[in-house]
mmCIF file of C-alpha atoms in Angstrom:
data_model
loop_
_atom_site.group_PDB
_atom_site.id
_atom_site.type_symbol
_atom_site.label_atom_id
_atom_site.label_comp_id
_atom_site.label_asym_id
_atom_site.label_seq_id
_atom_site.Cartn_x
_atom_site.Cartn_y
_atom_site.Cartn_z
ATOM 1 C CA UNK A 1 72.240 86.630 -40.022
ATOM 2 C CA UNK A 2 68.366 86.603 -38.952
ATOM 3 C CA UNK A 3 65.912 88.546 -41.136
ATOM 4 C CA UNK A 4 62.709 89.662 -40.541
ATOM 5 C CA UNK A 5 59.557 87.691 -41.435
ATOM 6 C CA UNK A 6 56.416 89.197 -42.262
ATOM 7 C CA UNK A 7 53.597 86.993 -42.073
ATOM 8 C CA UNK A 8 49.958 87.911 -43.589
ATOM 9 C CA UNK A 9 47.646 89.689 -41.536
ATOM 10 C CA UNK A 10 44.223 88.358 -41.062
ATOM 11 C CA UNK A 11 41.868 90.018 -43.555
ATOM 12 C CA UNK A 12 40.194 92.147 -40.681
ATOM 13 C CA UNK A 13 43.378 93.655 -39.362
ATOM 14 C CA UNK A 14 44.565 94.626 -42.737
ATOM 15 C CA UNK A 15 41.531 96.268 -43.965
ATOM 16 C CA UNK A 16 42.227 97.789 -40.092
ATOM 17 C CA UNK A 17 46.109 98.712 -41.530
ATOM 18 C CA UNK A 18 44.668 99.993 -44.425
ATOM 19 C CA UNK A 19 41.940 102.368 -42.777
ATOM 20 C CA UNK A 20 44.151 103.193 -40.084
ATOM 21 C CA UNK A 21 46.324 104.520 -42.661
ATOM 22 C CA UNK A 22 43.792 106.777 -44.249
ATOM 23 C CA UNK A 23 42.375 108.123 -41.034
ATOM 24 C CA UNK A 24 46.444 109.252 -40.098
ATOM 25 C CA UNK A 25 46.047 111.009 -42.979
ATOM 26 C CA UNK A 26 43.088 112.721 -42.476
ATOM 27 C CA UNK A 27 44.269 113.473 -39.082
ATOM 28 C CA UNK A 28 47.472 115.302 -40.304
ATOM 29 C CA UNK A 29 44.950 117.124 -42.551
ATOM 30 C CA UNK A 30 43.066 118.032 -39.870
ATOM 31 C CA UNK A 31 45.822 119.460 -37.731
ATOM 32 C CA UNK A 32 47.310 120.997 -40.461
ATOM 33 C CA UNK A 33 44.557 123.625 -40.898
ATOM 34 C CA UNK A 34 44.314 123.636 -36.879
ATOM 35 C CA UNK A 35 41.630 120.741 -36.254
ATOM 36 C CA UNK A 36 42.361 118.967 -33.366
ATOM 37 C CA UNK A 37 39.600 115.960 -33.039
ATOM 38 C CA UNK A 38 39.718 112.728 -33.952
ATOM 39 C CA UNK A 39 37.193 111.854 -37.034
ATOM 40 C CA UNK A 40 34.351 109.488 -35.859
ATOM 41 C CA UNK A 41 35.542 107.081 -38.597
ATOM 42 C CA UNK A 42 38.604 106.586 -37.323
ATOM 43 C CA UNK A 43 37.429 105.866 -33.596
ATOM 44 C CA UNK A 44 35.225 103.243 -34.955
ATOM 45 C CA UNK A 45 38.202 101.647 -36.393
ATOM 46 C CA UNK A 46 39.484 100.790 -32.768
ATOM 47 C CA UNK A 47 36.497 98.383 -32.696
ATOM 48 C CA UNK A 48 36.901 95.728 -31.273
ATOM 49 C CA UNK A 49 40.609 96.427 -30.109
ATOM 50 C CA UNK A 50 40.329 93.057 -28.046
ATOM 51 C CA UNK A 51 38.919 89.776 -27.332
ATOM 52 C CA UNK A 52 34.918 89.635 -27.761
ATOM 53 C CA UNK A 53 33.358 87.450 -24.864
ATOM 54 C CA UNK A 54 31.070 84.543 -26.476
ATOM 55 C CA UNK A 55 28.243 82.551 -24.144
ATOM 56 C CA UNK A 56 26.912 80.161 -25.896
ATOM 57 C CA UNK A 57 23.796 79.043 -22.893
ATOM 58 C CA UNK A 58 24.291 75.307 -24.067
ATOM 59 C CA UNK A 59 26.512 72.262 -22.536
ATOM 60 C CA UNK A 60 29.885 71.369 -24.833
ATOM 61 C CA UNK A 61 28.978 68.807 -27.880
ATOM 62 C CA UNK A 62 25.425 70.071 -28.795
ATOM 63 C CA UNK A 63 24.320 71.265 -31.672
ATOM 64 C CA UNK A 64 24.519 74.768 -30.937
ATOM 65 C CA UNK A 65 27.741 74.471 -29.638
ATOM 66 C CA UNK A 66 29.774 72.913 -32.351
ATOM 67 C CA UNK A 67 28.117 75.364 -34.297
ATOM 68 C CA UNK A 68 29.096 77.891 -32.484
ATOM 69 C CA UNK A 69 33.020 77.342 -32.076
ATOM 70 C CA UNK A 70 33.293 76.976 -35.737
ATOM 71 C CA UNK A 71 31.868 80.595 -35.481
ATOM 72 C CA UNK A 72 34.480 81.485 -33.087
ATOM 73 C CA UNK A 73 37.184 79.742 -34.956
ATOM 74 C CA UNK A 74 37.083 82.092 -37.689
ATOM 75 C CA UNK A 75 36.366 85.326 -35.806
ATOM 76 C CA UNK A 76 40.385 86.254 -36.121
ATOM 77 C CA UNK A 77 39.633 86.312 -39.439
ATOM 78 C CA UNK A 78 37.064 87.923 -39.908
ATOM 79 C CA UNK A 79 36.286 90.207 -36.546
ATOM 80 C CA UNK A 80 39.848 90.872 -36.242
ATOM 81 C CA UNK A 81 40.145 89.546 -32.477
ATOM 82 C CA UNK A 82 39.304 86.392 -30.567
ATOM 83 C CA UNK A 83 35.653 85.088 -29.864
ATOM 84 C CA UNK A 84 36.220 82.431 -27.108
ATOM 85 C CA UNK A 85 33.332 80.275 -26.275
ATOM 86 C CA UNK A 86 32.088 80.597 -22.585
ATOM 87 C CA UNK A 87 29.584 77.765 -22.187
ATOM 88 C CA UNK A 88 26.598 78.668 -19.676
ATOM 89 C CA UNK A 89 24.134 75.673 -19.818
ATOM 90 C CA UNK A 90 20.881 75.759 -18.024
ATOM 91 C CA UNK A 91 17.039 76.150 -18.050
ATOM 92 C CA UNK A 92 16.806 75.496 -21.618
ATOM 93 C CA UNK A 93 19.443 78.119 -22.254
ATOM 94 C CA UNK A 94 18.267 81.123 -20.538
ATOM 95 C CA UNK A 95 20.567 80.749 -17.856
ATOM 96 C CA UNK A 96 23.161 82.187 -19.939
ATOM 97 C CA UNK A 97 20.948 84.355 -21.705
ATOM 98 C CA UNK A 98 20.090 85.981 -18.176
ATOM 99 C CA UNK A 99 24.131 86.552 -17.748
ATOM 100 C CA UNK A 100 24.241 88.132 -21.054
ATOM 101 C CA UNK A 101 21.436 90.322 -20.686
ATOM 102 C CA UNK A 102 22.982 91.765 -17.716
ATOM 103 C CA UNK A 103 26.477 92.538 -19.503
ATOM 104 C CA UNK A 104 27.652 95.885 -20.270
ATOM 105 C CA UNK A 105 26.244 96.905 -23.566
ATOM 106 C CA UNK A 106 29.427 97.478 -24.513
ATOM 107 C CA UNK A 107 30.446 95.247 -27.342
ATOM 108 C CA UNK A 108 32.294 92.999 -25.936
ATOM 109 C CA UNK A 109 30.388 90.289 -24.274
ATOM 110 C CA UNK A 110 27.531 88.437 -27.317
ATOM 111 C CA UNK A 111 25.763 85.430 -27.256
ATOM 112 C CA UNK A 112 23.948 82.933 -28.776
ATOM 113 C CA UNK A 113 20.293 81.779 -29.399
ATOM 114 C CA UNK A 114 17.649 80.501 -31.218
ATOM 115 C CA UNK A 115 14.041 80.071 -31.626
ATOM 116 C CA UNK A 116 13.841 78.163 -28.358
ATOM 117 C CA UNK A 117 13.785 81.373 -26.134
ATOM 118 C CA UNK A 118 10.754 82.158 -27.421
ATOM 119 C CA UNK A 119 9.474 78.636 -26.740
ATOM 120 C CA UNK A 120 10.830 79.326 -23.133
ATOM 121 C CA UNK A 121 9.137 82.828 -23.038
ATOM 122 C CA UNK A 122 5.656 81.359 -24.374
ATOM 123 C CA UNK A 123 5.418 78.719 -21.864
ATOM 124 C CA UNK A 124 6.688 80.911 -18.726
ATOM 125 C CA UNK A 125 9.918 79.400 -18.275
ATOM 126 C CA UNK A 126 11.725 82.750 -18.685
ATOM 127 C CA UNK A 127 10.619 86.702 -18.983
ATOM 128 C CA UNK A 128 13.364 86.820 -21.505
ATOM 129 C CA UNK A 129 12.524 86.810 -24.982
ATOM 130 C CA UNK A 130 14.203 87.913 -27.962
ATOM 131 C CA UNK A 131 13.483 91.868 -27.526
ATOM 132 C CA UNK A 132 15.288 91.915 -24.783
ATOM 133 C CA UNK A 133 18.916 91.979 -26.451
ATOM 134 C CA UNK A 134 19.900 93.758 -30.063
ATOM 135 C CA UNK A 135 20.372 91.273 -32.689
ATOM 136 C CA UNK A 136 23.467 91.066 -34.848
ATOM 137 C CA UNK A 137 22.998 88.523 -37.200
ATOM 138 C CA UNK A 138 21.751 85.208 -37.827
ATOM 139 C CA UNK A 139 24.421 82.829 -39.460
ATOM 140 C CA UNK A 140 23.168 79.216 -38.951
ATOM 141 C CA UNK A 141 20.205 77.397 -40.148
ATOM 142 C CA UNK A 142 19.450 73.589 -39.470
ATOM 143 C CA UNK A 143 16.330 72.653 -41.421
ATOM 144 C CA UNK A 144 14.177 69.862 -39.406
ATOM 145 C CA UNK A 145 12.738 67.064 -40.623
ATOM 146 C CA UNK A 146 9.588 65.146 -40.039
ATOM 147 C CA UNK A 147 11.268 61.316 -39.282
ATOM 148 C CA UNK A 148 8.824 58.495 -39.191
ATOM 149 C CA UNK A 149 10.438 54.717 -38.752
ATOM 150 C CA UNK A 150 10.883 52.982 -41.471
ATOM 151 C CA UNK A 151 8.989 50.093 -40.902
ATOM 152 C CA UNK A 152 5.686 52.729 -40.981
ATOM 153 C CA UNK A 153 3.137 52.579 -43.291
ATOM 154 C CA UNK A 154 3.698 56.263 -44.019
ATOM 155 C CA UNK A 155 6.035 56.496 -47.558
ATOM 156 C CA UNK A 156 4.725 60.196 -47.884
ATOM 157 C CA UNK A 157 3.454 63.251 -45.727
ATOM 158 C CA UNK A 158 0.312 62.946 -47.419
ATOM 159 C CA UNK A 159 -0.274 59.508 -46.274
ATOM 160 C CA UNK A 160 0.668 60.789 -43.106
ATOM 161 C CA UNK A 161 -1.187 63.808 -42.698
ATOM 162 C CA UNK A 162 -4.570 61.837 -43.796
ATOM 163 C CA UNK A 163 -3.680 58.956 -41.194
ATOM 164 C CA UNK A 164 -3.296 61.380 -38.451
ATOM 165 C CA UNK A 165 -6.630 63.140 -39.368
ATOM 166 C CA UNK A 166 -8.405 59.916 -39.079
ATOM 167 C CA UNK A 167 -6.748 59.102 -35.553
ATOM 168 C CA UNK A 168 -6.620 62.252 -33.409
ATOM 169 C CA UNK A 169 -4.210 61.941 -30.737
ATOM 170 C CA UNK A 170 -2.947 58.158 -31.427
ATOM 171 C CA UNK A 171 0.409 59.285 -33.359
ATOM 172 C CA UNK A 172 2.749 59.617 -30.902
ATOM 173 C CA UNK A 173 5.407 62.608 -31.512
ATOM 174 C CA UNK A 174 8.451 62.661 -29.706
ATOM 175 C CA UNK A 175 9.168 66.188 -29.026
ATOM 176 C CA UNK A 176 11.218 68.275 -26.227
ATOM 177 C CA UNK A 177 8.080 69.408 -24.525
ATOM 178 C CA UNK A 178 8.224 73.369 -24.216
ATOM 179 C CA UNK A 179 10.960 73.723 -26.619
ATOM 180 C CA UNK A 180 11.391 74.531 -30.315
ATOM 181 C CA UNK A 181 10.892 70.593 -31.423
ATOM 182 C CA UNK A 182 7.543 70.815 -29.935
ATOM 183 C CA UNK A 183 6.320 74.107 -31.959
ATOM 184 C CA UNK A 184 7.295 72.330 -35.002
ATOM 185 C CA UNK A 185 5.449 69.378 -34.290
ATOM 186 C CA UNK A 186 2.696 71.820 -32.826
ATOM 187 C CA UNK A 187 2.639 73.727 -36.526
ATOM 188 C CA UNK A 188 2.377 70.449 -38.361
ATOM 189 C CA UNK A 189 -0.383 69.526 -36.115
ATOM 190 C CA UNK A 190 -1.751 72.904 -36.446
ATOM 191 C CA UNK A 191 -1.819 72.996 -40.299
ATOM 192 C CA UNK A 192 -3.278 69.973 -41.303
ATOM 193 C CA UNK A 193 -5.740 69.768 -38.478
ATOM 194 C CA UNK A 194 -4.639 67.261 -36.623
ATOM 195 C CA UNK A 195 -3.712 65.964 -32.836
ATOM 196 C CA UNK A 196 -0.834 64.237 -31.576
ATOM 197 C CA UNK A 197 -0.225 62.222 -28.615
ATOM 198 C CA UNK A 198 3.448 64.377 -27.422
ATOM 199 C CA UNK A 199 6.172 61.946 -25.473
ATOM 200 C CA UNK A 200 8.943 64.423 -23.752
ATOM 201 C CA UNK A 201 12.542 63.954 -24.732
ATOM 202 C CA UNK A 202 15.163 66.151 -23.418
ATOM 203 C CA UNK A 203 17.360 66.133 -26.335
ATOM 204 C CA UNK A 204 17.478 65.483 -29.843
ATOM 205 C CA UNK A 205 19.276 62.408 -29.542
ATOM 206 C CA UNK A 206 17.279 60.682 -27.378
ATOM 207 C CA UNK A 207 13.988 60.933 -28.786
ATOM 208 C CA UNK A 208 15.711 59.887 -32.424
ATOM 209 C CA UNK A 209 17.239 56.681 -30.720
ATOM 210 C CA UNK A 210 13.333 55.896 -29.544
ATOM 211 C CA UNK A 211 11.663 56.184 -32.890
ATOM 212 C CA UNK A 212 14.955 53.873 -33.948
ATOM 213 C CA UNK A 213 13.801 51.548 -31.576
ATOM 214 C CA UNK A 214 9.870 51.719 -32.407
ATOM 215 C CA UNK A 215 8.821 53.577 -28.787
ATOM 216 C CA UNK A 216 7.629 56.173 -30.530
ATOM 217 C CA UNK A 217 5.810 56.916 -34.152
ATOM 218 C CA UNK A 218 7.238 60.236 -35.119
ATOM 219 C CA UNK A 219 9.946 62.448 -34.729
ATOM 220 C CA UNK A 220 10.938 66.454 -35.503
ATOM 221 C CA UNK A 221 15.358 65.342 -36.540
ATOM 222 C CA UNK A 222 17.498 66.829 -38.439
ATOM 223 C CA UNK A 223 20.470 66.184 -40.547
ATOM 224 C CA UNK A 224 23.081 65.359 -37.975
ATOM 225 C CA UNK A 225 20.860 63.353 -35.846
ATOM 226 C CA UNK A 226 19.106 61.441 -37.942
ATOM 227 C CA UNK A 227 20.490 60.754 -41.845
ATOM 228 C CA UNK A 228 22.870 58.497 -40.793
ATOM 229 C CA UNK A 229 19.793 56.194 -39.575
ATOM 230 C CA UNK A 230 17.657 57.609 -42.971
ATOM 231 C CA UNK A 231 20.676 55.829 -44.917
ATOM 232 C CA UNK A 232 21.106 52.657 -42.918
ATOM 233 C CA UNK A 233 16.925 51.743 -43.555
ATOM 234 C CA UNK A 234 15.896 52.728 -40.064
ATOM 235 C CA UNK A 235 14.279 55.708 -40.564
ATOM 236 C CA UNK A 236 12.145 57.694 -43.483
ATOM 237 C CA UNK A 237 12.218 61.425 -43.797
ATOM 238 C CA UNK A 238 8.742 62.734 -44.838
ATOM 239 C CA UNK A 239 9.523 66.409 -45.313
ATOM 240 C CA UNK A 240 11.729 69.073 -45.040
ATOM 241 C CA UNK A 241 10.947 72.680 -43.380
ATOM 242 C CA UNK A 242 13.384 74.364 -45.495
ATOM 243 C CA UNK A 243 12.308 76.849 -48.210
ATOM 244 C CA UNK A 244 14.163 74.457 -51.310
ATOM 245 C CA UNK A 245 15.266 70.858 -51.171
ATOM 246 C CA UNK A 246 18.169 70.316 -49.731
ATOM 247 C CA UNK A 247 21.274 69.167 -51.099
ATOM 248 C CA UNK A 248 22.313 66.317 -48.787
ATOM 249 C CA UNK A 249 18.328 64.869 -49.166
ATOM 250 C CA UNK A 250 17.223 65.653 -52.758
ATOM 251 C CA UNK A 251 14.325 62.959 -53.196
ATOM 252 C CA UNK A 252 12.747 64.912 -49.746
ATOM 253 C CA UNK A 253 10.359 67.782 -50.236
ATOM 254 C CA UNK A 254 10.028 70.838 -48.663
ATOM 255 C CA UNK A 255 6.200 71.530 -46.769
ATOM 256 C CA UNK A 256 5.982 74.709 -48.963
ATOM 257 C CA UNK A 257 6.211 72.064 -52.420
ATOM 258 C CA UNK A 258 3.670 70.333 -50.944
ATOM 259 C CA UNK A 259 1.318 72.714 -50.245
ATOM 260 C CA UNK A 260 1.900 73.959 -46.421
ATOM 261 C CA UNK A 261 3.471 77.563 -47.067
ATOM 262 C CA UNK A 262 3.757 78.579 -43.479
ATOM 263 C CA UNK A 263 5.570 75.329 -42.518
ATOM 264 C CA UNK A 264 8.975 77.081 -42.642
ATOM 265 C CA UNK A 265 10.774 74.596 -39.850
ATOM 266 C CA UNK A 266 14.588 75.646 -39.178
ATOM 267 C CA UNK A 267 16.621 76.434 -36.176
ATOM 268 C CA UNK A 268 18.308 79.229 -36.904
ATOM 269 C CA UNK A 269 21.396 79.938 -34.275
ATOM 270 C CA UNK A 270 21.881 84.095 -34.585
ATOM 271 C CA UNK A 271 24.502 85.826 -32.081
ATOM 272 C CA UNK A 272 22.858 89.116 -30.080
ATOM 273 C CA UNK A 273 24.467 91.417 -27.758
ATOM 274 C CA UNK A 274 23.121 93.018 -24.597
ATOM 275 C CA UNK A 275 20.105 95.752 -25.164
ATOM 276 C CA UNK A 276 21.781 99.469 -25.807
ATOM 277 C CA UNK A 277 24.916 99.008 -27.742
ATOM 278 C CA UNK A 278 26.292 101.393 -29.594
ATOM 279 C CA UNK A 279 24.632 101.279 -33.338
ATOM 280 C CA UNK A 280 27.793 101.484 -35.015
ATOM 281 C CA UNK A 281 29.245 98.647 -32.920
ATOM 282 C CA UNK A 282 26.186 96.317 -34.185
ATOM 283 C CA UNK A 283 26.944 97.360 -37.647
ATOM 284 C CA UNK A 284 30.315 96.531 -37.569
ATOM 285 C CA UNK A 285 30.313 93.263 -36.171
ATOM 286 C CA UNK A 286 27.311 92.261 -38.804
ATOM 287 C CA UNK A 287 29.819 92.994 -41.646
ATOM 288 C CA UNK A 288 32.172 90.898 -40.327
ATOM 289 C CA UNK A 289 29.214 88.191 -39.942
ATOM 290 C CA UNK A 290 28.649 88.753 -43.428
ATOM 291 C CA UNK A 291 31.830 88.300 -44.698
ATOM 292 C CA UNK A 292 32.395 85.457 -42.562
ATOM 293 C CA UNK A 293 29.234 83.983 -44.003
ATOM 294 C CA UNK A 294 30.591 84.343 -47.678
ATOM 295 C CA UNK A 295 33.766 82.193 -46.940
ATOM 296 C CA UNK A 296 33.497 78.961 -48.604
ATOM 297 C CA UNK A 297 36.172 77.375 -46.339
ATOM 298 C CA UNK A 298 33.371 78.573 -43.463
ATOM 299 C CA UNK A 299 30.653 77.349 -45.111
ATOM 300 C CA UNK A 300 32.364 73.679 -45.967
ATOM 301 C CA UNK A 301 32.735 73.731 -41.715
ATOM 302 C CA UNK A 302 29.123 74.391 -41.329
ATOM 303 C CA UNK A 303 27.670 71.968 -43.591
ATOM 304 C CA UNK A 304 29.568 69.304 -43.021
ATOM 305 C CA UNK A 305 28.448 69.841 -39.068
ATOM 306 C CA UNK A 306 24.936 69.432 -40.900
ATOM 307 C CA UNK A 307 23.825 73.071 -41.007
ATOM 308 C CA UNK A 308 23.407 75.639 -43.998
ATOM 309 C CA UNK A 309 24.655 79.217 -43.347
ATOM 310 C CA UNK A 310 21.999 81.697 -44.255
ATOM 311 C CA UNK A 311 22.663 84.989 -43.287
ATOM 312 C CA UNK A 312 20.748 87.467 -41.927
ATOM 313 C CA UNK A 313 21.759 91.117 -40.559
ATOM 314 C CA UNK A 314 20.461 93.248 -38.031
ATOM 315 C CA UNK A 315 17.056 94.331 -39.008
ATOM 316 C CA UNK A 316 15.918 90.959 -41.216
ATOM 317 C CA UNK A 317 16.810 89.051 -38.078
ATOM 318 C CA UNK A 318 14.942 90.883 -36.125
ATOM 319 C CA UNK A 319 12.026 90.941 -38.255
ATOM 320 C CA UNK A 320 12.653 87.180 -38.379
ATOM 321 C CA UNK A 321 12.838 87.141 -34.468
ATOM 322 C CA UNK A 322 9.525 88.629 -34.337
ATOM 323 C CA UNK A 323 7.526 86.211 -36.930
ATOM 324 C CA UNK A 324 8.457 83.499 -35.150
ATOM 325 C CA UNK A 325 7.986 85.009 -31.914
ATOM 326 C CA UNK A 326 4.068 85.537 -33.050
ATOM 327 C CA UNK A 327 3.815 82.553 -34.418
ATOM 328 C CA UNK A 328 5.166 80.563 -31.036
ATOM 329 C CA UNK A 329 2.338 82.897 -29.286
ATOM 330 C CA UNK A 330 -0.604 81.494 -31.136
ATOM 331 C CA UNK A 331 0.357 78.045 -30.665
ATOM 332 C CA UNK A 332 1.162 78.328 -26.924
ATOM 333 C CA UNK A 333 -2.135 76.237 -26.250
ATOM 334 C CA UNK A 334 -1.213 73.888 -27.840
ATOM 335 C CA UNK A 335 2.695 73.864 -26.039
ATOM 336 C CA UNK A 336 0.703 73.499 -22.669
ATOM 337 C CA UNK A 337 -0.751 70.491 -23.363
#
């Protein structure tokens, strides 16, 4: 004799069950004393009532990516349907940001990006920039590092910042010329008056294995590219753009510590949809964000794929959006170098 198994529903569906429930109720209510119309509440339970399209505008294996799919690996959870990753490299991402900006605003097609669109927009490699879609929330943060080799003379950022004062333009930075490593290294040059000698990288890897190898002098890394090397003698991190030390470097300071209170340097990886969904929709989906974000099984994922989730809704990631967006602006002189 076979019996039934009921098997627990993922949190999102049964708060769904739950409100579904209620709104029945109301409904019978409602037709009861001769209503017949739906209440708005219960029409915004229906979303999302099926999978939510995800392009992520990087190749499989980067950083944003793996990022990313631990995002959409938790979405039944949390959202209540599927997130599937569509990958649409290209362009320094706006290749799939151009597909995604011409989705319907409907709800179910989001994407990914980061402070490097507005790298891309400042140096006239797109028209896109970040007012362009509606932001949802930001989830992701990877504080960056500056990396010197080991066998420098340079045991502090102090020692650093006074070398490169004395020697404008012989440092040479490895950076990815146009993109978000190069503002970095453009604000550090910016704030302690400075000028650095740039050497193009296209990736993150590759410029980390050259200032391994001595090719270059310094280098804007992060935790999963370059503590591995940090640990093994190779390389020395200087500072840290985050706003506190960090957990997995604790003898590292932050800029701010050391005096440089603008030098907030993080990539922050938010999700967006196209411009003109509905308001609700956006509101929705950043609760589920933000209960995504509160997960500690999630968070374990993202740090050990050496990120910190910091989460930010609609409006502060907007408002975010936009300070880095002005910031990017006033250094574009220096990004056309």
């Amino acid at each position: 004799m076979f019996h039934d198994v009921l098997l627990p529903a993922p949190r999102k569906r049964l708060g769904r069950l739950l409100a579904s429930g209620a709104a029945i109720a109301s409904l019978a209510v409602g037709l009861g004393a001769g209503g017949l119309t739906v209440s708005q509440s219960a029409q915004a339970d229906d979303y999302p009532d099926h999978a939510i399209e995800f392009i992520v505008p990087w190749s499989p294996g980067g950083g944003s990516d793996a990022l990313m799919r631990i995002i959409s690996n938790a979405a039944p959870e949390f959202v209540g349907q599927p997130m599937p990753v569509i990958n649409m490299p290209g362009v320094s991402g706006t290749i799939g940001l151009k597909e995604l900006a011409q989705k319907d605003p409907d709800g179910y097609t989001v994407g990914q990006i980061h402070e490097g669109l507005m790298a891309a927009n400042a140096t006239g490699l797109t028209t896109l920039n970040w007012d362009d879609f509606q932001p949802i929330a930001s989830l992701a943060s990877s504080p960056q590092y500056l990396v010197v080799n080991a066998d420098s003379d340079w045991k502090t950022f102090d020692e650093f910042a006074e070398y490169a004062k004395a020697h404008p333009g012989e440092i040479r930075i490895g950076a990815t010329l146009g993109g978000i490593p190069h503002v970095h290294a453009a604000m550090i040059e910016d704030a302690i008056g400075a000028q650095f000698r740039y050497v193009g990288f296209e990736g993150t890897g590759a410029r980390i294995r050259s200032l391994v190898g001595g090719h270059i002098d310094a280098s804007i890394g992060d935790i999963s590219s370059s503590l591995e090397f940090v640990k093994n003698g190779d390389l020395r991190f200087l500072a840290v753009g985050s706003k506190t030390r960090l957990e997995q470097t604790p003898d590292v300071p932050t800029f701010r510590e050391l005096g440089y209170d603008n030098l907030d340097m993080s990539i922050n990886r938010g999700i967006v949809a196209p411009k003109g969904i509905d308001p609700a929709r956006v509101e929705t989906l950043a609760k589920d964000f933000e209960a995504m974000s509160e997960d500690p099984a999630f968070v374990d994922r993202v740090n050990k794929a050496g990120a910190e989730v910091e989460f930010m809704g609609p409006q502060a990631y907007a408002d975010y959006l936009a300070d880095v967006d002005g910031t990017i602006k006033r250094l574009s002189g220096k990004l056309a170098r």
